[in-house]
Coordinates of C-alpha atoms in Angstrom, one line a residue:
X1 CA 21.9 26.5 -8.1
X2 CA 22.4 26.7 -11.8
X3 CA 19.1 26.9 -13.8
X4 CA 20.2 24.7 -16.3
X5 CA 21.1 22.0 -13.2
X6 CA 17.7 23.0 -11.8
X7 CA 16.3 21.4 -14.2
X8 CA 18.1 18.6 -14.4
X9 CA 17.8 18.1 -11.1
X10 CA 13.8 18.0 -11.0
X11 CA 13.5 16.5 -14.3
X12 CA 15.8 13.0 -12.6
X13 CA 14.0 13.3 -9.5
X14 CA 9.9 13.2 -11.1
X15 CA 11.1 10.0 -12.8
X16 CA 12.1 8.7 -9.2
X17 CA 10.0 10.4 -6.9
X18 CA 7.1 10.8 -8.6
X19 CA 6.6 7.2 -9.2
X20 CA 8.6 5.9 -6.0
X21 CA 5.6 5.9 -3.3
X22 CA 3.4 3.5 -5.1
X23 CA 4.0 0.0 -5.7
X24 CA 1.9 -3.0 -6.9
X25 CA 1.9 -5.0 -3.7
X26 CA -1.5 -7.1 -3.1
X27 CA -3.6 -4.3 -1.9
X28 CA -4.6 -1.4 -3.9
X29 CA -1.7 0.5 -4.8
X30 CA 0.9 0.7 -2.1
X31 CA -1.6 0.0 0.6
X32 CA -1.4 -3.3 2.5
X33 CA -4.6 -4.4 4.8
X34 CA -2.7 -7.7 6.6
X35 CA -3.5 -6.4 10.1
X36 CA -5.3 -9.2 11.1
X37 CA -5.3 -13.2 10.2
X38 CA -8.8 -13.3 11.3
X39 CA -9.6 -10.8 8.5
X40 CA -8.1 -12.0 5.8
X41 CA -9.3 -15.2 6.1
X42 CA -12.5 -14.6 5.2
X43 CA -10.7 -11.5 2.7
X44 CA -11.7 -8.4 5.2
X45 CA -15.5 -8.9 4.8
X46 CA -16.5 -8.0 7.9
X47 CA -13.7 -5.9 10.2
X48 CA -15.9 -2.7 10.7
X49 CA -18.8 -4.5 12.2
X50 CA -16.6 -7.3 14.3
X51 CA -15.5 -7.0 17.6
X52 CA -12.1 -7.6 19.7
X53 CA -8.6 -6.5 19.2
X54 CA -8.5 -7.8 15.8
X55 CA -10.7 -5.4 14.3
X56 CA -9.2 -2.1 15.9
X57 CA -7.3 -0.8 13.2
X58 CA -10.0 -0.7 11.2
X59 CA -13.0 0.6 13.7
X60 CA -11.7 2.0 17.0
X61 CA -15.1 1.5 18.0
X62 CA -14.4 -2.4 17.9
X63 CA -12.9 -2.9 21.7
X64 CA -16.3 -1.1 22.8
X65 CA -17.9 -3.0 25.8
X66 CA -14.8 -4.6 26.8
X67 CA -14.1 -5.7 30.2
X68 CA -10.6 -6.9 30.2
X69 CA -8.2 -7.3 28.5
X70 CA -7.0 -9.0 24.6
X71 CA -3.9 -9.1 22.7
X72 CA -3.0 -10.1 19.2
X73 CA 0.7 -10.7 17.3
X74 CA 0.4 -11.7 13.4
X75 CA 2.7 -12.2 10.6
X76 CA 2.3 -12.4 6.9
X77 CA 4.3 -14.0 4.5
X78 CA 3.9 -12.1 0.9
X79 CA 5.1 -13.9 -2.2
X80 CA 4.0 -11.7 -5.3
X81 CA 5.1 -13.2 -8.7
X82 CA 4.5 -11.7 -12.8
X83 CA 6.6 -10.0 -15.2
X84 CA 6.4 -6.2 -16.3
X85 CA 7.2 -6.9 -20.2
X86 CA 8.6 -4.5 -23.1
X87 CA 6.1 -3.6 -25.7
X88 CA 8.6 -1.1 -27.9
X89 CA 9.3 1.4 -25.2
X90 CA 11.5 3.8 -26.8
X91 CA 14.1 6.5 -25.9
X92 CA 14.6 10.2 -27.8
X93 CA 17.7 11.3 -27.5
X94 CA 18.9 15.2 -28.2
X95 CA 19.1 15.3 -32.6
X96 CA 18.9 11.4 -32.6
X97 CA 16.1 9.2 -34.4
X98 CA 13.6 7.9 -31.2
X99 CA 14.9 4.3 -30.8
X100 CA 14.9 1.1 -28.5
X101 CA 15.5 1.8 -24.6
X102 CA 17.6 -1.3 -25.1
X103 CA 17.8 -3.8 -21.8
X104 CA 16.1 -6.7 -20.3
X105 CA 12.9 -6.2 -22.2
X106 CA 11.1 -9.0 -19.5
X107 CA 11.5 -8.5 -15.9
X108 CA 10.4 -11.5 -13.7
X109 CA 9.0 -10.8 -10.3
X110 CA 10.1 -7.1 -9.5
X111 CA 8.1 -6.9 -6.5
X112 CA 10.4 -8.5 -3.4
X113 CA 8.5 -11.0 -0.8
X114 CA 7.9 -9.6 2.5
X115 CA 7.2 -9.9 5.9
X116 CA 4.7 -8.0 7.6
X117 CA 3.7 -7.9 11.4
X118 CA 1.5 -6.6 13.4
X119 CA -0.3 -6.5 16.5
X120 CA -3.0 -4.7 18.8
X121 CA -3.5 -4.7 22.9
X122 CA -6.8 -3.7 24.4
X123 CA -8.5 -3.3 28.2
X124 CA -11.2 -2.3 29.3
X125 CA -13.2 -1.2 32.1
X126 CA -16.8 -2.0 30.4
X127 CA -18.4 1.1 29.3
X128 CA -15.3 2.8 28.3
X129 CA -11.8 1.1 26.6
X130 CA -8.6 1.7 25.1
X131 CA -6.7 0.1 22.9
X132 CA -3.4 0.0 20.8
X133 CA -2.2 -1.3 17.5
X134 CA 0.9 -0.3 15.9
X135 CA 1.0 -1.9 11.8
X136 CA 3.0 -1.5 8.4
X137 CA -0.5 -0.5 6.1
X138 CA 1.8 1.5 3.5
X139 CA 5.1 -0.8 2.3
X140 CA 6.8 -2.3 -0.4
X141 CA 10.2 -3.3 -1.9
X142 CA 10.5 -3.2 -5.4
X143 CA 14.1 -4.2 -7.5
X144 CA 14.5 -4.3 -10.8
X145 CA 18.0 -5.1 -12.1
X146 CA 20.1 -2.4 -13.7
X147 CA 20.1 -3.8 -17.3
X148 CA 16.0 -3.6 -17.4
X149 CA 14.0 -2.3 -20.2
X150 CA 12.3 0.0 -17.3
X151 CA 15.8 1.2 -16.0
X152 CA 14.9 5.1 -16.1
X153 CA 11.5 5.0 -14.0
X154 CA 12.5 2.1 -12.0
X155 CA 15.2 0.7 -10.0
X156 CA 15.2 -0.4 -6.0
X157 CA 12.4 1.3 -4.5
X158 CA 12.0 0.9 -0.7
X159 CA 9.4 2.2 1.4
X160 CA 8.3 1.4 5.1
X161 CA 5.4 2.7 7.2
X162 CA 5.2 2.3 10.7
X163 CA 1.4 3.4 11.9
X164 CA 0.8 3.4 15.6
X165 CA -3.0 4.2 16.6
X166 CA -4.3 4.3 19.9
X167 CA -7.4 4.2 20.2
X168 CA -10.4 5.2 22.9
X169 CA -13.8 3.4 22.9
X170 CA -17.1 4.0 24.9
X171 CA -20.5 2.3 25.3
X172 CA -23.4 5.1 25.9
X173 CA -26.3 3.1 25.6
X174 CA -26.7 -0.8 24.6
X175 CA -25.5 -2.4 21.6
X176 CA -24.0 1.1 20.7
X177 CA -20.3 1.5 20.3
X178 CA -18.5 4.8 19.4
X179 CA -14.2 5.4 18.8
X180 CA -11.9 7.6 17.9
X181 CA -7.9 7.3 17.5
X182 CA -5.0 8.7 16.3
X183 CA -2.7 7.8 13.9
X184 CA 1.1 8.1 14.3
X185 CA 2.6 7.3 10.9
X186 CA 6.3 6.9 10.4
X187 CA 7.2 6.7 6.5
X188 CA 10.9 6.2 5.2
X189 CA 11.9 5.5 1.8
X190 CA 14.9 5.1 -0.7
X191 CA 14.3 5.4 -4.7
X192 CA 16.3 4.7 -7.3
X193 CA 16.3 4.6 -11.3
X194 CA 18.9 5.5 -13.3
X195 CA 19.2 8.6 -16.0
X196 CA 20.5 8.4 -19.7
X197 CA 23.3 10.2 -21.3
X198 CA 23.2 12.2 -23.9
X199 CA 25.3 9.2 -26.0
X200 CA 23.7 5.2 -25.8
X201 CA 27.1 4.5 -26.0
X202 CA 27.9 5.9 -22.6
X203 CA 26.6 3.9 -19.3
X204 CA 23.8 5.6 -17.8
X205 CA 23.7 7.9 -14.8
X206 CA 22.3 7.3 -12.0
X207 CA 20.3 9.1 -9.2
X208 CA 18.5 8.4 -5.2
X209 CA 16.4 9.6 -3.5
X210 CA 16.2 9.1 0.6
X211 CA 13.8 11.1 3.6
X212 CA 11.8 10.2 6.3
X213 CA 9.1 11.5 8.7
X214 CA 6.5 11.3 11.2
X215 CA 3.0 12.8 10.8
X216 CA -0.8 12.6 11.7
X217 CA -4.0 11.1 10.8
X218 CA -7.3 9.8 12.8
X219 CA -9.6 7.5 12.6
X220 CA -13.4 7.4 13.7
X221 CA -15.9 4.9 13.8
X222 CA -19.2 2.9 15.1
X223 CA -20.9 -0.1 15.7
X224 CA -24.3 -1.5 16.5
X225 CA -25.0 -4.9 17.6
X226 CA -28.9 -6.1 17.5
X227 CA -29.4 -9.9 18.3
X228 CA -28.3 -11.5 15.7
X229 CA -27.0 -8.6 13.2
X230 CA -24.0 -5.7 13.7
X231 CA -23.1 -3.0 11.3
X232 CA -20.3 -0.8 11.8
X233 CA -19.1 2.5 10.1
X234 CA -15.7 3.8 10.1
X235 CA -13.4 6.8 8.5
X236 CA -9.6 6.8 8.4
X237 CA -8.0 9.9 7.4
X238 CA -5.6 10.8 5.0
X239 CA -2.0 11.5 5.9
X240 CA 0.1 14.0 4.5
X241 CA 3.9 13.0 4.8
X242 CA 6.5 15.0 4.5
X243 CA 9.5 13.7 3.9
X244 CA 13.1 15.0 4.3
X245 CA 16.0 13.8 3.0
X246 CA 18.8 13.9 0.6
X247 CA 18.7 13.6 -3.3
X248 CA 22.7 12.4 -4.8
X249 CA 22.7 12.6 -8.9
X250 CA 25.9 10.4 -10.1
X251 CA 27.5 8.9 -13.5
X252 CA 26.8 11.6 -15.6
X253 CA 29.3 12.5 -18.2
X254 CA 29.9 14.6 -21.0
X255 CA 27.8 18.2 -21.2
X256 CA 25.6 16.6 -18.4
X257 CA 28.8 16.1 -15.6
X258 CA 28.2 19.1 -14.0
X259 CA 24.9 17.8 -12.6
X260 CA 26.4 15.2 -10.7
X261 CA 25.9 16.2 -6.8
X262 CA 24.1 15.2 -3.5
X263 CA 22.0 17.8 -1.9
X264 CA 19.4 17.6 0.7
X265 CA 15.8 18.3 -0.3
X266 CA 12.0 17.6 0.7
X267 CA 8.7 15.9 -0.4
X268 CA 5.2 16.2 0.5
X269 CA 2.6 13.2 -0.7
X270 CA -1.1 12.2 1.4
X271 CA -1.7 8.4 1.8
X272 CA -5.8 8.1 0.9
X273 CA -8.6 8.3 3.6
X274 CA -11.1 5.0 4.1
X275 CA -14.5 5.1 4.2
X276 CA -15.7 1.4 5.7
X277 CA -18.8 0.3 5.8
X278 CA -19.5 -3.4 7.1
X279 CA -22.5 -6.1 8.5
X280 CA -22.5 -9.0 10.3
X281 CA -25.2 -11.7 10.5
X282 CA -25.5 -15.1 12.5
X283 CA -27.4 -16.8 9.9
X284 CA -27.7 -19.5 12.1
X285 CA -26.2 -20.8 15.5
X286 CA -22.8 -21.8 13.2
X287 CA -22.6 -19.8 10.2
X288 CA -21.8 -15.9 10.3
X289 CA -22.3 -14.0 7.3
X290 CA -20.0 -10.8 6.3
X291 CA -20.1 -8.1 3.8
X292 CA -18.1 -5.1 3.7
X293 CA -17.2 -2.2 0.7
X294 CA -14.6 0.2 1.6
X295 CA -14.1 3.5 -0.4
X296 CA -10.6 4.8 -0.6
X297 CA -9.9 8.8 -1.2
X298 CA -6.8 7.9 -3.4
X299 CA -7.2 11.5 -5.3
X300 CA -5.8 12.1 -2.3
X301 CA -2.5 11.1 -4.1
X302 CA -3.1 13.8 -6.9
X303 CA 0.5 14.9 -7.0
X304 CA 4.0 15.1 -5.0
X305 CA 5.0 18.6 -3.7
X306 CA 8.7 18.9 -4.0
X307 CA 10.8 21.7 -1.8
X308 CA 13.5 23.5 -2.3
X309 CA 15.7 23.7 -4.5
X310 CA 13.1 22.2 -6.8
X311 CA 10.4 23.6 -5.8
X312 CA 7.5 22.0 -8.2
X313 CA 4.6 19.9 -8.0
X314 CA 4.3 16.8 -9.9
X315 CA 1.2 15.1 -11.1
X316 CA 0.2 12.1 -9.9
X317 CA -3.7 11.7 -11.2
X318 CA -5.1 8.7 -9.0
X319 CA -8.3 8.3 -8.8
X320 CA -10.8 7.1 -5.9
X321 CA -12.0 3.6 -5.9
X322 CA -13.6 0.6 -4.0
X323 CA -13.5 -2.5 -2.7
X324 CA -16.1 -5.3 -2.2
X325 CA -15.9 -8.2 0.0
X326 CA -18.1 -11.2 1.1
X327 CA -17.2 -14.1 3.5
X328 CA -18.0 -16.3 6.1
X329 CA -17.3 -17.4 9.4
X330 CA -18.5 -21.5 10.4
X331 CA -18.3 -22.9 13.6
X332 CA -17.2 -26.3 13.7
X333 CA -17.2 -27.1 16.9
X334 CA -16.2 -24.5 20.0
X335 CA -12.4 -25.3 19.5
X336 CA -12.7 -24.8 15.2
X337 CA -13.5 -22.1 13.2
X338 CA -13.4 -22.2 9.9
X339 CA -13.5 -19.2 7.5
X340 CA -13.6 -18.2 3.6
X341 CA -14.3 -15.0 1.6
X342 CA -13.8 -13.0 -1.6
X343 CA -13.0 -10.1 -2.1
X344 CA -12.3 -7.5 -5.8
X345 CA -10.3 -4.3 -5.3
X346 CA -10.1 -0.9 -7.7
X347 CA -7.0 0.2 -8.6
X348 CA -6.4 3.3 -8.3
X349 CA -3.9 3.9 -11.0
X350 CA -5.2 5.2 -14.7
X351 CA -4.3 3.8 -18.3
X352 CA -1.7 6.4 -19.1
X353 CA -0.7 7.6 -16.1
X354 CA 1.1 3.6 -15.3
X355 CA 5.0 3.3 -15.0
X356 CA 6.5 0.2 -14.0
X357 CA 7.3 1.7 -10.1
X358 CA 3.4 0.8 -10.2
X359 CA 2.5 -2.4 -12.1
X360 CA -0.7 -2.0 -10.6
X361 CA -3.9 -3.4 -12.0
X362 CA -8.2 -4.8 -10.6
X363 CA -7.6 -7.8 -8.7
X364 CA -9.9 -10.9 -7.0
X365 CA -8.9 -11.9 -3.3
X366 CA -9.6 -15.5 -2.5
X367 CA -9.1 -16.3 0.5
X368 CA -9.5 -19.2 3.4
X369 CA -8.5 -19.6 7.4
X370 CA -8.7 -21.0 10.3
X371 CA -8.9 -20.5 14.4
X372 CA -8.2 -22.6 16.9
X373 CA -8.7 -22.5 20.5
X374 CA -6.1 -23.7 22.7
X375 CA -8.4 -22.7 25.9
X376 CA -10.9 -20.1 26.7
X377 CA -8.1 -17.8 26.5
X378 CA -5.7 -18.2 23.4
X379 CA -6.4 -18.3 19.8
X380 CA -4.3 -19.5 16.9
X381 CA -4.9 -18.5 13.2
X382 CA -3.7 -19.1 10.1
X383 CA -5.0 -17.6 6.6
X384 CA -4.1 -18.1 3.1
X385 CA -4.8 -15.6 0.3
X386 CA -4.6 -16.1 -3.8
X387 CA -4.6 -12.7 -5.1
X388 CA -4.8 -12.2 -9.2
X389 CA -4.3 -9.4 -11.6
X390 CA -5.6 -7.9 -14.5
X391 CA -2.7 -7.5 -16.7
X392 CA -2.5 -3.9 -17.5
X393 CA -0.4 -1.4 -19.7
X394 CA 2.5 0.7 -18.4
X395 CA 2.2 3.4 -20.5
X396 CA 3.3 6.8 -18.4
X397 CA 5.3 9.0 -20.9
X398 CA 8.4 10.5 -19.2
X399 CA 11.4 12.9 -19.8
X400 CA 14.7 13.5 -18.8
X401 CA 16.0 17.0 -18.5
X402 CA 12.7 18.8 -19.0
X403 CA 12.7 22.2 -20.5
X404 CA 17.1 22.1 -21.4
X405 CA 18.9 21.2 -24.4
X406 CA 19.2 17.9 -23.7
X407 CA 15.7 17.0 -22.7
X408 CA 15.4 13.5 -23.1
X409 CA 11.6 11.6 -24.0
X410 CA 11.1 8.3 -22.8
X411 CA 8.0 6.6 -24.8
X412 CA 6.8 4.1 -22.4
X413 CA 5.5 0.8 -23.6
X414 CA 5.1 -2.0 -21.5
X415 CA 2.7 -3.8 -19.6
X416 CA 2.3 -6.1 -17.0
X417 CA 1.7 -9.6 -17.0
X418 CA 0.7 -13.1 -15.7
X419 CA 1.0 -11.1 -12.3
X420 CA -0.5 -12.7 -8.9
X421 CA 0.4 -13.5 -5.6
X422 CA 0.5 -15.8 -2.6
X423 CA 0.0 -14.4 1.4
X424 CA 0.6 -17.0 4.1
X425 CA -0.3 -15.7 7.6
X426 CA 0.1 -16.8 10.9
X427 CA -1.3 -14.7 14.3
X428 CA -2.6 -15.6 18.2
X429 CA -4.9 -13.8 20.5
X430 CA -4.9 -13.7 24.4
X431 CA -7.4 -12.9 26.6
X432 CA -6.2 -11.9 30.0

């Protein structure tokens, strides 16, 4: 390959891949934590220390001391809403005056609603127990349209994770729970944004990025159960993905036409380990008290290794964070349960560092459900969620062409806005 293209090439791809993996969701960052309707409703207060199938992903350790077997199926409806705003973002073109990026300079609800399942099957024998779930914790859609202010770090940005953990569980002495699992993660992912020419007369270029993989992680954790109080520990591992694909450049004109091409290419990113801690207390013969803080390794994802032909890492600078969580579980009568919590989450994303592939910002998690038995056997629950935003700058200073002729600043100014969103959940649970 051509220096000069070279260059091109990796200068396109860290405005689309760089930025691409990370989305403002409802979670921190791009990670989603709907894996159970229990949980949320009382906002994931108490999933490390809790028992059943609908605390595995979190603690494997949380089918210990079953004898027989559960399942769970749930679904999440995610509605996020806000606008990602135009503050004077401005564009430097080769021997030209630094002027307006031009476009839509308000974007309404980038971030597409979603649909998120999952589920989780346990048995076991009593001392010892196994257990499956397979979730989507790493996913987003976001699409902005093609005359937005945020054009050249931001178009359709698709990724999916598929994580399947299976998980072991054993009982060595009374009220103590130990597990271990594996984590099978799938990720696929197509980014898009589009690339100036070297005249604002000309319509832009534009570039995408597709690749897909399968890779590892584990997860540990424990539990203790004493009369009325449990506490349980867990640790999820990072992931590092490596994706392979295909990157096409197109719409290019003028001195930059010879860069146009598709050629097939690899990335590397880690998704960030979890460190949960979380009790449980039966206040009284009703109420159940919950508390959990999670800590999430997201320096994890310090930068995105790209392969050949580009060979290059670029920065990414998250940093690693918390979350906090209190709720409650109240016993209506042995058919209702009713449950509420709250919950604030870190971003992980810094001032400076923000594009608009990452509107991401602190956020409060209110949230409220329900369980209803039908029999001794099968559950229903439902769960609602409010989640708010900070509103935040998006302020991540970028360049086309790095390093040639016709390198190209872009002057990010933006910020993000009124932003929020609604999670409507539905799940059952089986015991057979």
């Amino acid at each position: 390959m051509h220096k000069f293209t070279g260059r091109i090439v990796l200068a396109g791809t860290a405005s689309v891949l760089a930025l691409g993996m990370a989305g403002a969701a409802h979670a921190q960052a791009f990670y989603l934590q709907e894996q159970s309707v229990r949980a949320q409703g009382r906002a994931f207060s108490g999933e490390a220390a809790d028992t059943g199938v609908d605390s595995l992903w979190w603690n494997p350790a949380a089918i210990g001391g079953l004898d027989g077997g559960q399942a769970a199926i749930h679904a999440s409806a995610i509605l996020p809403r806000g606008k990602v705003v135009d503050d004077g973002t401005l564009i430097v073109r080769p021997g030209q005056t630094p002027a307006s990026v031009g476009g839509n300079a308000v974007s309404k609800n980038p971030i597409d609603n979603g649909v998120l399942p999952s589920g989780a099957v346990a048995y076991g024998f009593g001392k010892v127990a196994f257990g499956l779930t397979v979730t989507s914790p790493y996913s987003f859609t976001t699409n902005y349209d093609s005359d937005s202010w945020a054009r050249y770090s931001a178009d359709k940005t698709k990724l999916r994770t598929i994580d399947i953990q299976p998980s072991v569980a054993f009982q060595p002495v009374e009220g103590l729970y130990l597990g271990a699992a594996l984590n099978v993660e799938h990720v696929s992912a197509t980014l898009d944004n589009y690339l100036p020419n070297l005249s604002p007369l000309l319509a832009d270029g534009h570039q995408q990025l597709k690749g897909s993989g399968w890779d590892l992680g584990w997860s540990v954790g424990a539990q203790y159960h004493n009369g009325p109080a449990s506490i349980g520990v867990a640790y999820k591992s990072a992931v590092k993905h490596k994706l392979k694909g295909s990157l096409t450049i197109d719409g290019l004109l003028g001195p930059l036409a010879g860069n146009n091409m598709s050629l097939d290419t690899t990335a590397e990113f880690s998704t960030p380990w979890q460190a949960i801690m979380s009790a449980r207390v039966k206040a009284t013969k009703q109420l159940t008290l919950n508390a959990q803080v999670v800590a999430y390794g997201w320096s994890k994802f310090d930068t995105i290794d790209l392969g050949s032909p580009l060979n290059s890492s670029i920065p990414e600078n998250y940093k690693d964070g918390f979350s906090y969580a209190f709720g409650l579980d109240y016993d209506l009568s042995p058919k209702w349960t009713l449950r509420g919590g709250i919950q604030y989450g870190e971003t992980p994303t810094q001032d400076g560092n923000r594009d608009a592939r990452v509107p991401d910002s602190n956020r409060w998690n209110f949230s409220a459900g329900t369980t209803y038995n039908l029999s001794s056997k099968i559950a229903i629950d439902a769960a609602a969620s409010y989640i708010t935003f900070k509103d935040a700058p998006i302020d991540r200073v970028t360049a086309a062409y790095v390093g040639t002729a016709a390198q190209t600043p872009v002057l990010t100014n933006g910020s993000l806005q009124d932003a929020y969103a609604m999670v409507f959940s539905l799940g059952a649970r089986v015991s057979f």
